[in-house]
Coordinates of C-alpha atoms and ligand atoms in Angstrom, one line a residue:
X30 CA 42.0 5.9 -7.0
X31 CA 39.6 3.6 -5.0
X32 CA 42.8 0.9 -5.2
X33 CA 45.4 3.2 -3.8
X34 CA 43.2 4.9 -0.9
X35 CA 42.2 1.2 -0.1
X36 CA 45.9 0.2 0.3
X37 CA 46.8 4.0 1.8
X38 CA 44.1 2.6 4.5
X39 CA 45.2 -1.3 4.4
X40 CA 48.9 -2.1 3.2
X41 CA 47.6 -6.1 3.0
X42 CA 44.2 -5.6 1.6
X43 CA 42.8 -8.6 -0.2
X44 CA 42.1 -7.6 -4.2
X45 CA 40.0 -9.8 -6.6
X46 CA 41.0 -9.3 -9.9
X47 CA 39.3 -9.7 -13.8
X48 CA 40.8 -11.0 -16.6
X49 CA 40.2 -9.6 -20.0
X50 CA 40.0 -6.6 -22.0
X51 CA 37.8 -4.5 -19.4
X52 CA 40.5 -3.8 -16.6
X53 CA 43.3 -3.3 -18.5
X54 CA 43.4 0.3 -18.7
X55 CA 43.4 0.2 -14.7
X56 CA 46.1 -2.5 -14.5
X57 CA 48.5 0.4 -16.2
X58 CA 47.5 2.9 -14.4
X59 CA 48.3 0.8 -11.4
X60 CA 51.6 -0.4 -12.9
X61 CA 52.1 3.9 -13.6
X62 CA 51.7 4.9 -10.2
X63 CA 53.9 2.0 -8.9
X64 CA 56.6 2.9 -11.1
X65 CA 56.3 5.9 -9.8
X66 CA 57.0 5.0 -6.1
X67 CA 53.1 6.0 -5.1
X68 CA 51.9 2.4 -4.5
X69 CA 53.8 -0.3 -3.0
X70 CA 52.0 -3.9 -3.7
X71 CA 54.5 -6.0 -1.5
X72 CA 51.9 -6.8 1.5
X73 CA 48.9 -7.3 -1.0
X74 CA 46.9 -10.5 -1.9
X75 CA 44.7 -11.4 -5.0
X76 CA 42.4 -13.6 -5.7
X77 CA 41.5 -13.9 -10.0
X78 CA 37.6 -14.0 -10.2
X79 CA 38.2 -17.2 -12.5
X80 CA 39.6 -19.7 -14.4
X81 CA 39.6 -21.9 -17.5
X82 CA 39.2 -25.8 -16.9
X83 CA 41.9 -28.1 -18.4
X84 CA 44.5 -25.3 -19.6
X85 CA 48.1 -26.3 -18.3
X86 CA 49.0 -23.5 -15.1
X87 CA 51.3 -22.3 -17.4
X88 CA 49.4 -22.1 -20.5
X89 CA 49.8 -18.7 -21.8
X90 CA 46.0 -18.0 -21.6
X91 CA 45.7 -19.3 -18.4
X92 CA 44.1 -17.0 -16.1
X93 CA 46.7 -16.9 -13.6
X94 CA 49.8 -16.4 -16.3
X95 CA 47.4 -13.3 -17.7
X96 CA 47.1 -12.2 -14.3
X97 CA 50.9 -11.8 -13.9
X98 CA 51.5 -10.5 -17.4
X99 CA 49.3 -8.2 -17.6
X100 CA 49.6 -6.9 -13.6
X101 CA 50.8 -8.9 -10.9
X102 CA 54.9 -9.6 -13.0
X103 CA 54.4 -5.3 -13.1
X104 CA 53.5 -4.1 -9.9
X105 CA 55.5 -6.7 -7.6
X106 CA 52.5 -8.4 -6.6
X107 CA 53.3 -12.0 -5.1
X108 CA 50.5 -13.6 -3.7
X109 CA 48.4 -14.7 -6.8
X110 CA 45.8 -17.5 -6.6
X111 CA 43.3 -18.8 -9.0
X112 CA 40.9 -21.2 -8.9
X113 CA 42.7 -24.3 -9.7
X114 CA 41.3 -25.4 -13.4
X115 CA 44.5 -27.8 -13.7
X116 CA 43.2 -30.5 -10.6
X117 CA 42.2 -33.5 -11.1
X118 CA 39.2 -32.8 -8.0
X119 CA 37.2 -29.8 -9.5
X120 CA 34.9 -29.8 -6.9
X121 CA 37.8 -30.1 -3.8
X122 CA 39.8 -26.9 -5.9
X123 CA 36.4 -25.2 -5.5
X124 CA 36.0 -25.7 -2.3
X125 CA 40.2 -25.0 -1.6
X126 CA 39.5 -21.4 -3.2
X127 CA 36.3 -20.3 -1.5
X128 CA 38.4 -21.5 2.0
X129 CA 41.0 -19.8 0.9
X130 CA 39.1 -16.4 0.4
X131 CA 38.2 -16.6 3.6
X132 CA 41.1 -17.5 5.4
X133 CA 42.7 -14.3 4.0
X134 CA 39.8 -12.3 5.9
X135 CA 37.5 -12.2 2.2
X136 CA 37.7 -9.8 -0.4
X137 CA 38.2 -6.2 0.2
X138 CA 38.1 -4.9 -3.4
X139 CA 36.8 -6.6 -6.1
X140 CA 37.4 -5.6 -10.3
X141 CA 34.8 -6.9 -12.6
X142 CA 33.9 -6.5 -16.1
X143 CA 30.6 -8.0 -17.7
X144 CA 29.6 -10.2 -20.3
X145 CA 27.8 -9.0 -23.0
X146 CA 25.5 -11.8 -22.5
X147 CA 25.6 -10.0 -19.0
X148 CA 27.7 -12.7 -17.0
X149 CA 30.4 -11.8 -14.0
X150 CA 32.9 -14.0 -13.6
X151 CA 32.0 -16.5 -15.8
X152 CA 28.5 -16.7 -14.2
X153 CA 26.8 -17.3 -17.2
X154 CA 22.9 -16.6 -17.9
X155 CA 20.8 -19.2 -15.5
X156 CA 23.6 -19.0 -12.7
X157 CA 22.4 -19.6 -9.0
X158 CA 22.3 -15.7 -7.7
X159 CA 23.6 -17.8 -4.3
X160 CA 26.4 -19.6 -6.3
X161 CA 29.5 -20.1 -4.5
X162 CA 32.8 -21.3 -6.9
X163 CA 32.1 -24.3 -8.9
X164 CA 32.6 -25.6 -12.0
X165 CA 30.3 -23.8 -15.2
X166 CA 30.1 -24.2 -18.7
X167 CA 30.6 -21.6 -21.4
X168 CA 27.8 -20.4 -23.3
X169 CA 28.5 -20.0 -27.4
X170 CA 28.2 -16.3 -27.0
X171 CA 31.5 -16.0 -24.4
X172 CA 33.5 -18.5 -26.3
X173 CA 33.1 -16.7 -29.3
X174 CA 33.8 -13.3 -27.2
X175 CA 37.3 -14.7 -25.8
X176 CA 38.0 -16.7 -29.7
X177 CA 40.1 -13.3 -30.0
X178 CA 42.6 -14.4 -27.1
X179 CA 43.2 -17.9 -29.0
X180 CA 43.7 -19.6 -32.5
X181 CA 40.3 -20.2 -32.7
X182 CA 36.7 -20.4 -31.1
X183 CA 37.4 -24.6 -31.3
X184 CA 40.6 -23.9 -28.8
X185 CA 38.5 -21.8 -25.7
X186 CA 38.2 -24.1 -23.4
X187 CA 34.1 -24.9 -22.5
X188 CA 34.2 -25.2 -18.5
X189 CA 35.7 -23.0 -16.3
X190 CA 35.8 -22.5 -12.5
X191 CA 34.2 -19.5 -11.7
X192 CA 34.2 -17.3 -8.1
X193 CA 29.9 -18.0 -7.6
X194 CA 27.8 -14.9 -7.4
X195 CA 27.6 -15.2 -3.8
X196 CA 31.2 -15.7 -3.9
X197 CA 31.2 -12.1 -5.9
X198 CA 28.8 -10.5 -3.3
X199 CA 30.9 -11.1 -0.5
X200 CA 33.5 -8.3 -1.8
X201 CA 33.5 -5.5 0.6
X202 CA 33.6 -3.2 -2.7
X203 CA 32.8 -4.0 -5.9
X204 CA 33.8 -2.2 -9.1
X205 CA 32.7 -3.0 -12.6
X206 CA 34.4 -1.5 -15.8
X207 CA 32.7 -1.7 -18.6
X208 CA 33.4 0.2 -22.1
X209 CA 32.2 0.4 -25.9
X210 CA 29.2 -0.3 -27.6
X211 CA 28.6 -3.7 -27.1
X212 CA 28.6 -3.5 -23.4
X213 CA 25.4 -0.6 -23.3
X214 CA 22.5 -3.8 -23.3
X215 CA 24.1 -5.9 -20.7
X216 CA 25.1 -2.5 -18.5
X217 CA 21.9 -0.9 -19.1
X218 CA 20.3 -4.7 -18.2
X219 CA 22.6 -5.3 -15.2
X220 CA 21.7 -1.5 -13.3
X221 CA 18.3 -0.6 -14.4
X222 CA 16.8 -3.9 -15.2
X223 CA 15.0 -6.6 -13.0
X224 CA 17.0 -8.7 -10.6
X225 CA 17.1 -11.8 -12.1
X226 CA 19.6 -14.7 -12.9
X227 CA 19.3 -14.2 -16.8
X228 CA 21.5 -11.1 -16.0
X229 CA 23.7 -12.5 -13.4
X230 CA 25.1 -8.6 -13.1
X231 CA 21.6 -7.7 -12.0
X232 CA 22.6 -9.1 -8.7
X233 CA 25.1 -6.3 -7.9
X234 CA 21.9 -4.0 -7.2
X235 CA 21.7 -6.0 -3.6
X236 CA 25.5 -5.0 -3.2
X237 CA 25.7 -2.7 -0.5
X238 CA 28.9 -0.5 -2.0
X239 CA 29.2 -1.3 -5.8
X240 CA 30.3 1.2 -8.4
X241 CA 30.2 1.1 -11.9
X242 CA 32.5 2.9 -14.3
X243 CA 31.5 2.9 -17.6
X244 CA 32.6 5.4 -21.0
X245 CA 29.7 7.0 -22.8
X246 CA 29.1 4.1 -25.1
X247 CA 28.5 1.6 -22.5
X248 CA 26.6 3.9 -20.8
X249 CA 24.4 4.5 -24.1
X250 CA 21.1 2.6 -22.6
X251 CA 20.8 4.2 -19.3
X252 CA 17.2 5.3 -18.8
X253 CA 18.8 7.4 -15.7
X254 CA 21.5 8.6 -17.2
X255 CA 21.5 12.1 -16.7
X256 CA 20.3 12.0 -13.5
X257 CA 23.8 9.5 -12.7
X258 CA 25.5 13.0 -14.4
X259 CA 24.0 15.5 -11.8
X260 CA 24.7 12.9 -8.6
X261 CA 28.3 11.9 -9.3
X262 CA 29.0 15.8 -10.1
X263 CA 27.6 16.7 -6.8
X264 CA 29.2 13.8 -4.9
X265 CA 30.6 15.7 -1.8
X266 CA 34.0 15.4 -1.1
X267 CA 34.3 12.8 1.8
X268 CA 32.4 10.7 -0.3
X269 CA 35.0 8.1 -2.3
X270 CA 33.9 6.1 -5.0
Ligands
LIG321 C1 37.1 -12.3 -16.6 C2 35.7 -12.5 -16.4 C3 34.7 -12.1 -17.3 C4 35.0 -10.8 -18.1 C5 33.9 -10.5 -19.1 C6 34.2 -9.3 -19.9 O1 37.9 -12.7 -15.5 O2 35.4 -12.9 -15.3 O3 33.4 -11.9 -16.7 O4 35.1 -9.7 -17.2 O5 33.8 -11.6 -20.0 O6 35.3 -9.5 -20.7 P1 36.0 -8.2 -21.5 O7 36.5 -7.3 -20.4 O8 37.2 -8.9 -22.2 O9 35.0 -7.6 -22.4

């Protein structure tokens, strides 16, 4: 809903977009409603959040070829960029994406998911809360998370290029999904805990408009979760997510 009153309000907006298993349920929703003739994607352009270091463009697992599989192919969305893990200059693609982002006017909406080490993007545990994109390296937790999306843990690549956490707060809107059990710690961590770069998802509390959508098991350590309950149930009507 937040996606198509953005683009009811702004036919060009500017999306930044996860990979993984997190977002998928709102990528086919998105693909529903555009097959359905409510939500036209043909002025819209996306930025991916991230991107593995050293896997062909093409590569199957390549964060821009998921991108357009599991969304961009569906929905008619043509303008696509990713931080480009494939150059020979890391530090140049870095700089190319974050002048890129801004060129296009920043980020209007932004998808995440989290880690359950509690990372965004691929801002691992120890990232710079002012970290801009650059290049990072995988802890064993997250290669072992994304094993499932390759032959094995020995084929995830261990660097990435990753959209910095300053990069992230720069979103005009931010929305993280997060569901199941293993996601209640790093949730619970990211919202109620301290602000601190162990969790880079703690830095979302200085966001001035981020939601998070979570299902009851990710929302399992919530100190304040009843009292989340009562507020969103009372949310008055002009308010949008
Ligand atoms: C993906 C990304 C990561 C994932 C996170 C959760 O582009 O930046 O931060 O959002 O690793 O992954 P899933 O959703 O697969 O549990």
């Amino acid at each position: 809903d937040a996606v198509a009153e953005l683009l009811g309000r702004r036919p060009d907006a500017v999306l930044g977009l996860a990979t993984g298993s997190s977002p998928i349920p709102v990528y086919d929703e998105l693909a529903r409603r555009h097959a359905r003739g409510e939500l036209s994607f043909t002025g819209v352009r996306a930025f991916c959040l991230d991107e593995y270091v050293g896997l062909p463009q093409d590569h199957p697992e390549a964060y821009r070829s998921v991108i357009r599989r599991v969304f961009a192919d569906r929905v008619g969305l043509l303008d696509v960029r990713a931080p480009d893990g494939a150059a020979e200059d890391l530090v140049a693609a870095c700089a190319e994406y974050e002048a890129a982002i801004e060129a296009a006017g920043g980020i209007d909406l932004q998808l995440l998911g989290i880690g359950s080490d509690g990372h965004v993007g691929f801002n691992e545990p120890g990232s710079s809360l002012g970290s801009r994109t650059r290049l990072k390296t995988l802890t064993a937790k997250t290669r072992a998370d994304n094993a499932r999306f390759f032959d094995s843990v020995d084929a995830v690549p261990r660097h990435v290029l990753t959209q910095g956490v300053a990069t992230i707060l720069d979103a005009r809107h931010v929305i993280l999904v997060a569901t199941g059990e293993a996601k209640a710690a790093p949730v619970a961590a990211a919202i109620e805990g301290p602000l601190t770069a162990m969790v880079p998802a703690s830095a979302l509390q200085l966001h001035r408009h981020a939601s998070v959508v979570v299902d009851e098991a990710a929302a399992g350590g919530l100190r304040l979760a009843a009292y989340y309950r009562e507020t969103y149930a009372g949310k008055p009507s002009w308010q949008h997510l």
